[in-house]
Short mmCIF file of C-alpha atoms and ligand atoms in Angstrom, two decimals:
data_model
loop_
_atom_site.label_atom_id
_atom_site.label_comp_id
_atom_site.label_asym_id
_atom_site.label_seq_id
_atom_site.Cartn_x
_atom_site.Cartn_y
_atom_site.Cartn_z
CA UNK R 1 102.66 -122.30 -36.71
CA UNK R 2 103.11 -124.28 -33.32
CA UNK R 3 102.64 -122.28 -30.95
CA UNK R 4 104.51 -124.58 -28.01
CA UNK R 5 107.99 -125.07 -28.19
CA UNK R 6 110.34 -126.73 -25.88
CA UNK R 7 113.74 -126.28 -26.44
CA UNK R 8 116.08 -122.91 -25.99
CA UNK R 9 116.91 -122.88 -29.34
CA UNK R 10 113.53 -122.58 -30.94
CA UNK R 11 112.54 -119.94 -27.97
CA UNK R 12 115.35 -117.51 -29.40
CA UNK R 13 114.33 -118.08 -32.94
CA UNK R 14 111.10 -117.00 -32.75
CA UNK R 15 112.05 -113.99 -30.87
CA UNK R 16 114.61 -112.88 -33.35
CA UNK R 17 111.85 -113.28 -36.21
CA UNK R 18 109.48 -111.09 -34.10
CA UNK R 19 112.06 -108.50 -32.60
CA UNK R 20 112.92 -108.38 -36.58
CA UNK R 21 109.12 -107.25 -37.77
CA UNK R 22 110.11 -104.50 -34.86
CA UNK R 23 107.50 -106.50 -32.41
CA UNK R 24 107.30 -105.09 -28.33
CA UNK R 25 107.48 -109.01 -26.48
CA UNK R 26 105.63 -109.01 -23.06
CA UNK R 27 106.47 -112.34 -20.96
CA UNK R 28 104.79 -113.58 -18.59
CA UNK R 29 106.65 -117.36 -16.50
CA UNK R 30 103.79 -119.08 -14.69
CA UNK R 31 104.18 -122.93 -13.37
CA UNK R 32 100.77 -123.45 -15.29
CA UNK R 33 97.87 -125.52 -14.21
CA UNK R 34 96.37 -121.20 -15.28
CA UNK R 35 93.56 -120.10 -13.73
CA UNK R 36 92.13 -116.28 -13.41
CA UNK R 37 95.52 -114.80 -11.90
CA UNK R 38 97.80 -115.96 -15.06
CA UNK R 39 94.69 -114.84 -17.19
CA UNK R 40 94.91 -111.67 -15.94
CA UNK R 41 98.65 -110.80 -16.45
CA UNK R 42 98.36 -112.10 -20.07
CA UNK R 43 96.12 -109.70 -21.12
CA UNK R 44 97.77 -107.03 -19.67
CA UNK R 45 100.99 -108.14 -21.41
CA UNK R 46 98.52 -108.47 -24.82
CA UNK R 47 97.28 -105.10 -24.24
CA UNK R 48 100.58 -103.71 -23.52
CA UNK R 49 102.76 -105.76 -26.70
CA UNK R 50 102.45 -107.03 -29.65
CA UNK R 51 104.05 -110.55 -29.13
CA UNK R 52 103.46 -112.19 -25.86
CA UNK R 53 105.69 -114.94 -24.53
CA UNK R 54 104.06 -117.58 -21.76
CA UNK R 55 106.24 -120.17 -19.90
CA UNK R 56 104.83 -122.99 -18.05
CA UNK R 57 107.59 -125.21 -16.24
CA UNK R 58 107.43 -125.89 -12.57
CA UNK R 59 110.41 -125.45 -11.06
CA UNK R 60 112.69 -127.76 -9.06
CA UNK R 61 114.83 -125.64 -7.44
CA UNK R 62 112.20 -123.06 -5.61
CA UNK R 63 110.44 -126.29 -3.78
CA UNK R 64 112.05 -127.82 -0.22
CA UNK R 65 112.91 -131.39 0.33
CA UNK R 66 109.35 -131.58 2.11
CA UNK R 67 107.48 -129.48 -0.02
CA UNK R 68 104.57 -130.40 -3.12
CA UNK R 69 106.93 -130.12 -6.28
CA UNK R 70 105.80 -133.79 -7.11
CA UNK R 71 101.90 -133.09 -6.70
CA UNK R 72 102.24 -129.76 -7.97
CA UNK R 73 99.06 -130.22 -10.10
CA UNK R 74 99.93 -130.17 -14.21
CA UNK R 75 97.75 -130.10 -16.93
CA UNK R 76 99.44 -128.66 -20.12
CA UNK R 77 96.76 -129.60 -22.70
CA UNK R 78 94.18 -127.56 -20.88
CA UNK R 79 96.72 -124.73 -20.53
CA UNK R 80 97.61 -124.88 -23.81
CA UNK R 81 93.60 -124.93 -24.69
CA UNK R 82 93.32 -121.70 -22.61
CA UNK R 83 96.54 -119.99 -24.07
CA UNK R 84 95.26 -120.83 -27.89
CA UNK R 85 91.79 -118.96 -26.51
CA UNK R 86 93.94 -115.88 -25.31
CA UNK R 87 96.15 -115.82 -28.92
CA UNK R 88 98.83 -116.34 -26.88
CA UNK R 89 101.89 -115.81 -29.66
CA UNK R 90 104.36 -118.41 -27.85
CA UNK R 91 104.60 -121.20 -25.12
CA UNK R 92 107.81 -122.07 -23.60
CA UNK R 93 107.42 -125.62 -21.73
CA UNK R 94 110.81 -126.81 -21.29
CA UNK R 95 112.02 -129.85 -19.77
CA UNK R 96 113.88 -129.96 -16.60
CA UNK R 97 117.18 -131.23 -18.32
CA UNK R 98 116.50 -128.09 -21.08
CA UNK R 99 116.96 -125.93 -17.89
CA UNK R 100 119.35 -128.04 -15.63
CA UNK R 101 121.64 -130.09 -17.31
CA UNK R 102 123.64 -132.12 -15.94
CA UNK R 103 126.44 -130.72 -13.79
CA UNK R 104 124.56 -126.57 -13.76
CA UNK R 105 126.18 -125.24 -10.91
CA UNK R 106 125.29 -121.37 -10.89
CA UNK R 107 122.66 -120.10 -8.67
CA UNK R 108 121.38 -115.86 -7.75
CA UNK R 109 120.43 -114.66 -4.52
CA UNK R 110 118.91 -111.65 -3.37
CA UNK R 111 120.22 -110.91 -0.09
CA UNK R 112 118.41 -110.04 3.03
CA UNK R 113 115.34 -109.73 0.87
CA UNK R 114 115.35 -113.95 0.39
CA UNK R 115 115.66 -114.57 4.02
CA UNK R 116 112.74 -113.10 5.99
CA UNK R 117 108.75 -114.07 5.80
CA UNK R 118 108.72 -116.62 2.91
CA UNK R 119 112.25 -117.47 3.09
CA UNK R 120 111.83 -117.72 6.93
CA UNK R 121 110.00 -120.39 6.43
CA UNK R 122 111.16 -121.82 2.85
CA UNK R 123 115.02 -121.51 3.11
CA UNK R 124 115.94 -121.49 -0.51
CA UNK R 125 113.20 -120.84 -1.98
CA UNK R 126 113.86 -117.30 -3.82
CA UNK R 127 117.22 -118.55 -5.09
CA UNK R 128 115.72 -121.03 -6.76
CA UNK R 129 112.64 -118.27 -8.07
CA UNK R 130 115.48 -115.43 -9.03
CA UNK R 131 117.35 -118.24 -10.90
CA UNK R 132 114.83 -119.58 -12.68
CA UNK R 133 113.47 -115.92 -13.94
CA UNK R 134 117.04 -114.53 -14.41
CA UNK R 135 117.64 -117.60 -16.79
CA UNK R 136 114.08 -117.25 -18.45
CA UNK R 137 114.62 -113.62 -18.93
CA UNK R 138 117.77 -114.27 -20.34
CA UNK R 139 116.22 -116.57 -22.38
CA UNK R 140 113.06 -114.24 -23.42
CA UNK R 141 114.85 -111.04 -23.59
CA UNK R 142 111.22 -109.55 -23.22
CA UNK R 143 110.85 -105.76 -23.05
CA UNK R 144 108.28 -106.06 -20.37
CA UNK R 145 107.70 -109.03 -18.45
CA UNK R 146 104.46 -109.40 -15.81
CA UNK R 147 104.05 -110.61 -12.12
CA UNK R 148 101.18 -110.66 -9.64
CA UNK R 149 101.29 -108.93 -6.63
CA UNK R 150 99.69 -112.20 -5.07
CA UNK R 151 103.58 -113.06 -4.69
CA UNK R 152 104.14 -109.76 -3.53
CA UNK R 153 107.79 -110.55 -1.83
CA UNK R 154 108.62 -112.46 -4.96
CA UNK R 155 107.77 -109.07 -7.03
CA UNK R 156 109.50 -107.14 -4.71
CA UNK R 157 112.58 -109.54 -4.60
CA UNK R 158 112.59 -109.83 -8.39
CA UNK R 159 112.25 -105.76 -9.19
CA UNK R 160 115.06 -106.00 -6.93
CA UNK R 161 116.91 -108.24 -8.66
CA UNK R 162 116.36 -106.31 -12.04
CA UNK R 163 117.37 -103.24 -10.69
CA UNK R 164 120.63 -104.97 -9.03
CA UNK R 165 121.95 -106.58 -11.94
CA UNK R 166 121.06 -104.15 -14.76
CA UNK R 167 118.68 -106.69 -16.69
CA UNK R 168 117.06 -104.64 -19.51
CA UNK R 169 113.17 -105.25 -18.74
CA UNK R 170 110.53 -103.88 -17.48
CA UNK R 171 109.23 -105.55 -14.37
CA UNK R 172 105.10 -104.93 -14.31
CA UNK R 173 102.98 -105.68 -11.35
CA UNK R 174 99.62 -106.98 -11.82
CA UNK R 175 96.95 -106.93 -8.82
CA UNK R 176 95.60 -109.95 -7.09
CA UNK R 177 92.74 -111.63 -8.78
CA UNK R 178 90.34 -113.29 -6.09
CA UNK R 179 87.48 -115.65 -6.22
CA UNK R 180 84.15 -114.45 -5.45
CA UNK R 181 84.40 -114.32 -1.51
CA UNK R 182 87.96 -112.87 -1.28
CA UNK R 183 90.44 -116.25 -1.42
CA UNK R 184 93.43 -115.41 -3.30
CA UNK R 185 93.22 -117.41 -6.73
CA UNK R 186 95.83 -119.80 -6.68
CA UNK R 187 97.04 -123.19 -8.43
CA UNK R 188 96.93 -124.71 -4.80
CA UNK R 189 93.77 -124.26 -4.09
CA UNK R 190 92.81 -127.27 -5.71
CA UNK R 191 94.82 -128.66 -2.93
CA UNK R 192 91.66 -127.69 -0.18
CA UNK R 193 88.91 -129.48 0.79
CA UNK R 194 85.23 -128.20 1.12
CA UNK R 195 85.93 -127.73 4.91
CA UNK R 196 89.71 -126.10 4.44
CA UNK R 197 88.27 -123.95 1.86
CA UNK R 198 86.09 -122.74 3.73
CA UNK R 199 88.74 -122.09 6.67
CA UNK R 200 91.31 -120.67 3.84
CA UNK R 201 89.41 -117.37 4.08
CA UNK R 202 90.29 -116.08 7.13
CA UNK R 203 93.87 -114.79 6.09
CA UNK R 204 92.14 -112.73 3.86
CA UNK R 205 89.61 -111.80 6.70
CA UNK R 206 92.54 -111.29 8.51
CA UNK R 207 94.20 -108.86 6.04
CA UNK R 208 90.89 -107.08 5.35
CA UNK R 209 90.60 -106.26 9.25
CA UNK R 210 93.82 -104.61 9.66
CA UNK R 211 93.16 -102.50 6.42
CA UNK R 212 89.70 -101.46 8.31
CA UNK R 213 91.24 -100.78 11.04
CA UNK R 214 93.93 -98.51 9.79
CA UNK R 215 91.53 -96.58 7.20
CA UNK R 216 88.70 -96.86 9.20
CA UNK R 217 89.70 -96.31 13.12
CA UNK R 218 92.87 -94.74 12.56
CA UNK R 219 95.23 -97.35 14.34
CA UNK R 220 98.92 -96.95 13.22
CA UNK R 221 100.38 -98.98 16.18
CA UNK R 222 101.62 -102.33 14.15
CA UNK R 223 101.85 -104.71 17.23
CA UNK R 224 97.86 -103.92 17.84
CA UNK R 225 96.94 -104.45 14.10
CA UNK R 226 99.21 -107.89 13.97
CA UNK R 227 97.55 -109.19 17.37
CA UNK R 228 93.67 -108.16 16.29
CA UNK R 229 94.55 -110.23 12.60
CA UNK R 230 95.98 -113.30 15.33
CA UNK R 231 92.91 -113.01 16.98
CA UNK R 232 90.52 -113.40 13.24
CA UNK R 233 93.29 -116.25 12.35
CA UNK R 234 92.56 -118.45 15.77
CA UNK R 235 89.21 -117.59 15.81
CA UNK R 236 88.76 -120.16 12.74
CA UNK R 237 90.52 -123.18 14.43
CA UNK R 238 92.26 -125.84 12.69
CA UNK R 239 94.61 -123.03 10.85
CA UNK R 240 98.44 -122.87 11.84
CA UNK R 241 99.46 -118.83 11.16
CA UNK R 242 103.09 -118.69 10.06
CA UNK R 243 103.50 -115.06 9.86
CA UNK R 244 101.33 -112.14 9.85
CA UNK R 245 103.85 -108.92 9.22
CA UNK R 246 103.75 -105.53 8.29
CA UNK R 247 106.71 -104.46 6.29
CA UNK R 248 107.54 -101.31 3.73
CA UNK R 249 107.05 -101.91 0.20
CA UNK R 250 110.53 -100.58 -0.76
CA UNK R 251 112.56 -102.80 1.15
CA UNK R 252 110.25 -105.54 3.02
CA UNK R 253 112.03 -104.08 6.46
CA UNK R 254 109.50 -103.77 9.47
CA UNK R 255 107.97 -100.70 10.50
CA UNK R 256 106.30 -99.77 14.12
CA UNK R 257 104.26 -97.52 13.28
CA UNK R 258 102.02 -97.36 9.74
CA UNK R 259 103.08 -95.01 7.13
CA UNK R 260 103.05 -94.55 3.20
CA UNK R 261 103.20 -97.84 1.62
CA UNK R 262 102.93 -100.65 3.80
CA UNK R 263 102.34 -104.39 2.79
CA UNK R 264 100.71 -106.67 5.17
CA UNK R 265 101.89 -110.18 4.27
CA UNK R 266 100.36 -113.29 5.77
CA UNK R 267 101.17 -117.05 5.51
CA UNK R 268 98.72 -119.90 6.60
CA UNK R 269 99.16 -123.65 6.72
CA UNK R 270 95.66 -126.00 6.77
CA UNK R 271 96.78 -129.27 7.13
CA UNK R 272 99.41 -130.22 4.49
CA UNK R 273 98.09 -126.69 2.44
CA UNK R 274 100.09 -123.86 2.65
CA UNK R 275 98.28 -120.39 1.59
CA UNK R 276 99.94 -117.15 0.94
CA UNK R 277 98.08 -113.61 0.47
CA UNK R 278 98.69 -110.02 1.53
CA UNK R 279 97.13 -106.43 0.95
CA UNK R 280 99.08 -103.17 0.14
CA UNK R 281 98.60 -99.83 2.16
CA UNK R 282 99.39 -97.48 0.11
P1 AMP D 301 102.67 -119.30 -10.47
O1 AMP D 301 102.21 -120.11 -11.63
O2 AMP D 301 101.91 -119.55 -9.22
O3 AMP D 301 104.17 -119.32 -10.29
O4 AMP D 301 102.32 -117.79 -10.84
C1 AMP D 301 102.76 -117.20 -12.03
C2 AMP D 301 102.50 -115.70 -11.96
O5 AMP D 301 101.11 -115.47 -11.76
C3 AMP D 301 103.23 -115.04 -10.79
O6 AMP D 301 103.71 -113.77 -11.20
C4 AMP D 301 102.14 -114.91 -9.76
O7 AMP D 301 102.34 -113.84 -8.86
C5 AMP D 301 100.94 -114.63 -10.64
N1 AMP D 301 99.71 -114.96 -9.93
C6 AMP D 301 99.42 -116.11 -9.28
N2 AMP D 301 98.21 -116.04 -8.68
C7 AMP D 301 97.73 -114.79 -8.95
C8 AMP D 301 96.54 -114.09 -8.60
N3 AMP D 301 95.59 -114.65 -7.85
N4 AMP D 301 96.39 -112.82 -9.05
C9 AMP D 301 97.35 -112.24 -9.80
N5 AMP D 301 98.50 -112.85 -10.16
C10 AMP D 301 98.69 -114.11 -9.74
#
């Protein structure tokens, strides 16, 4: 049977047949172009179901005016290669008329949450992410459905949203999957240059310094943690730091002072690139 499908319709079939042999569905919404992150939360959802659910559609209304949704890089015939290899059981690649026709006018928003760090600096951008998975869960009506923690706020905000709004699903977080010498993966990367790769590490150097220092030489003070991670960040040169915070899991508010579970959560523009990562403190 084909395993991509594109419309609602045939997405909700397919379920019902499944949900009918008494199948657990895992789901896991990516913007494709996969690569070791989105590998990683579908075999978790394999391991943990028995009918897995992948959506690839990159979507309009989490991206600014200014930002990359045009060269967002696509390729759906390798993703669909790689999803085959992974016995994948569906692939949900809607259009953006399947999602938005014309005259959609109803939009969720996670207050407070949306409107620090990321949001800060990408005003709209987790109304258009809780939308999008509130409509795709909706859609799914998965019993568990997976995220990484490389978009930890996005997790948090989503759990959040979950919880707010009584959705029936599971919300699973999956941990960062890096490259060899510590960058995030991520679909962006491609984006980089051998030179702004190269440069892209220091967030994670960044991160990684804080964490010694907290573990390691017992600092708790959060303005001396933030301003030694500054100091890593302009140390490199050619890297604009848009936020380096430390914030509490539970709520994303700002502590003083470390204590149990902590995120640190860094953004990092090279050039036109824009690089998110963060480590947990838990
Ligand atoms: P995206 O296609 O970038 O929207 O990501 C789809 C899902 O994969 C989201 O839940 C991301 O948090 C997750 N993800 C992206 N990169 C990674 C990574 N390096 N490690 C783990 N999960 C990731």
């Amino acid at each position: 049977m084909e395993m991509m499908v594109r419309r609602i319709e045939e997405v909700r079939e397919r379920i019902r047949y499944a949900r009918k042999k008494g199948k657990v569905i895992g789901f896991v919404p990516t913007m494709g172009y996969l690569h070791k992150g989105h590998i990683s939360l579908i075999r978790r959802a394999k391991e943990e179901c028995d009918f897995v659910v992948v959506s690839i559609f990159v979507n309009p209304t989490q991206f600014g005016p200014s930002e990359d949704y045009n060269r967002y890089p696509r390729d759906i015939e390798r993703d669909k290669k790689i999803l085959q290899d992974e016995k994948v059981d569906l692939l949900f690649v809607p259009e953006v008329s399947e999602i938005y026709p014309e005259g959609y006018k109803t939009f969720v928003n996670v207050e407070k949450y949306s409107e620090i760090l990321e949001g800060k600096f990408r005003p709209g951008h987790f109304r258009g992410v809780c939308t999008i998975v509130l409509k795709l869960l909706n859609i799914v009506q998965p019993d568990k459905s997976y995220f990484g923690w490389k978009d930890a706020q996005q997790l948090i905000i989503i759990k959040k949203m979950v919880e707010d709004l009584n959705i029936p699903v599971e919300i699973v977080g999956c941990e960062t999957i890096r490259e060899d010498d510590g960058l995030a993966c991520s679909s962006r990367n491609v984006y980089l240059n051998r030179e702004q790769r190269e440069k892209a590490l220091c967030l994670y150097k960044a991160l990684k310094r804080i964490e010694e220092m907290i573990k390691k030489e017992n600092v708790n003070d959060c303005e001396k943690l933030i301003a030694e991670g500054e100091k890593v960040i302009k140390k490199e040169g050619g890297v604009e730091l848009q936020y380096l915070e430390i914030v509490r899991i539970s709520d994303l508010l700002p502590v003083e002072k470390i204590e149990k579970d902590v995120i640190v959560l860094g953004a990092i523009k090279i050039g036109d690139v824009r690089l998110i990562d963060n480590l947990r403190i838990e």
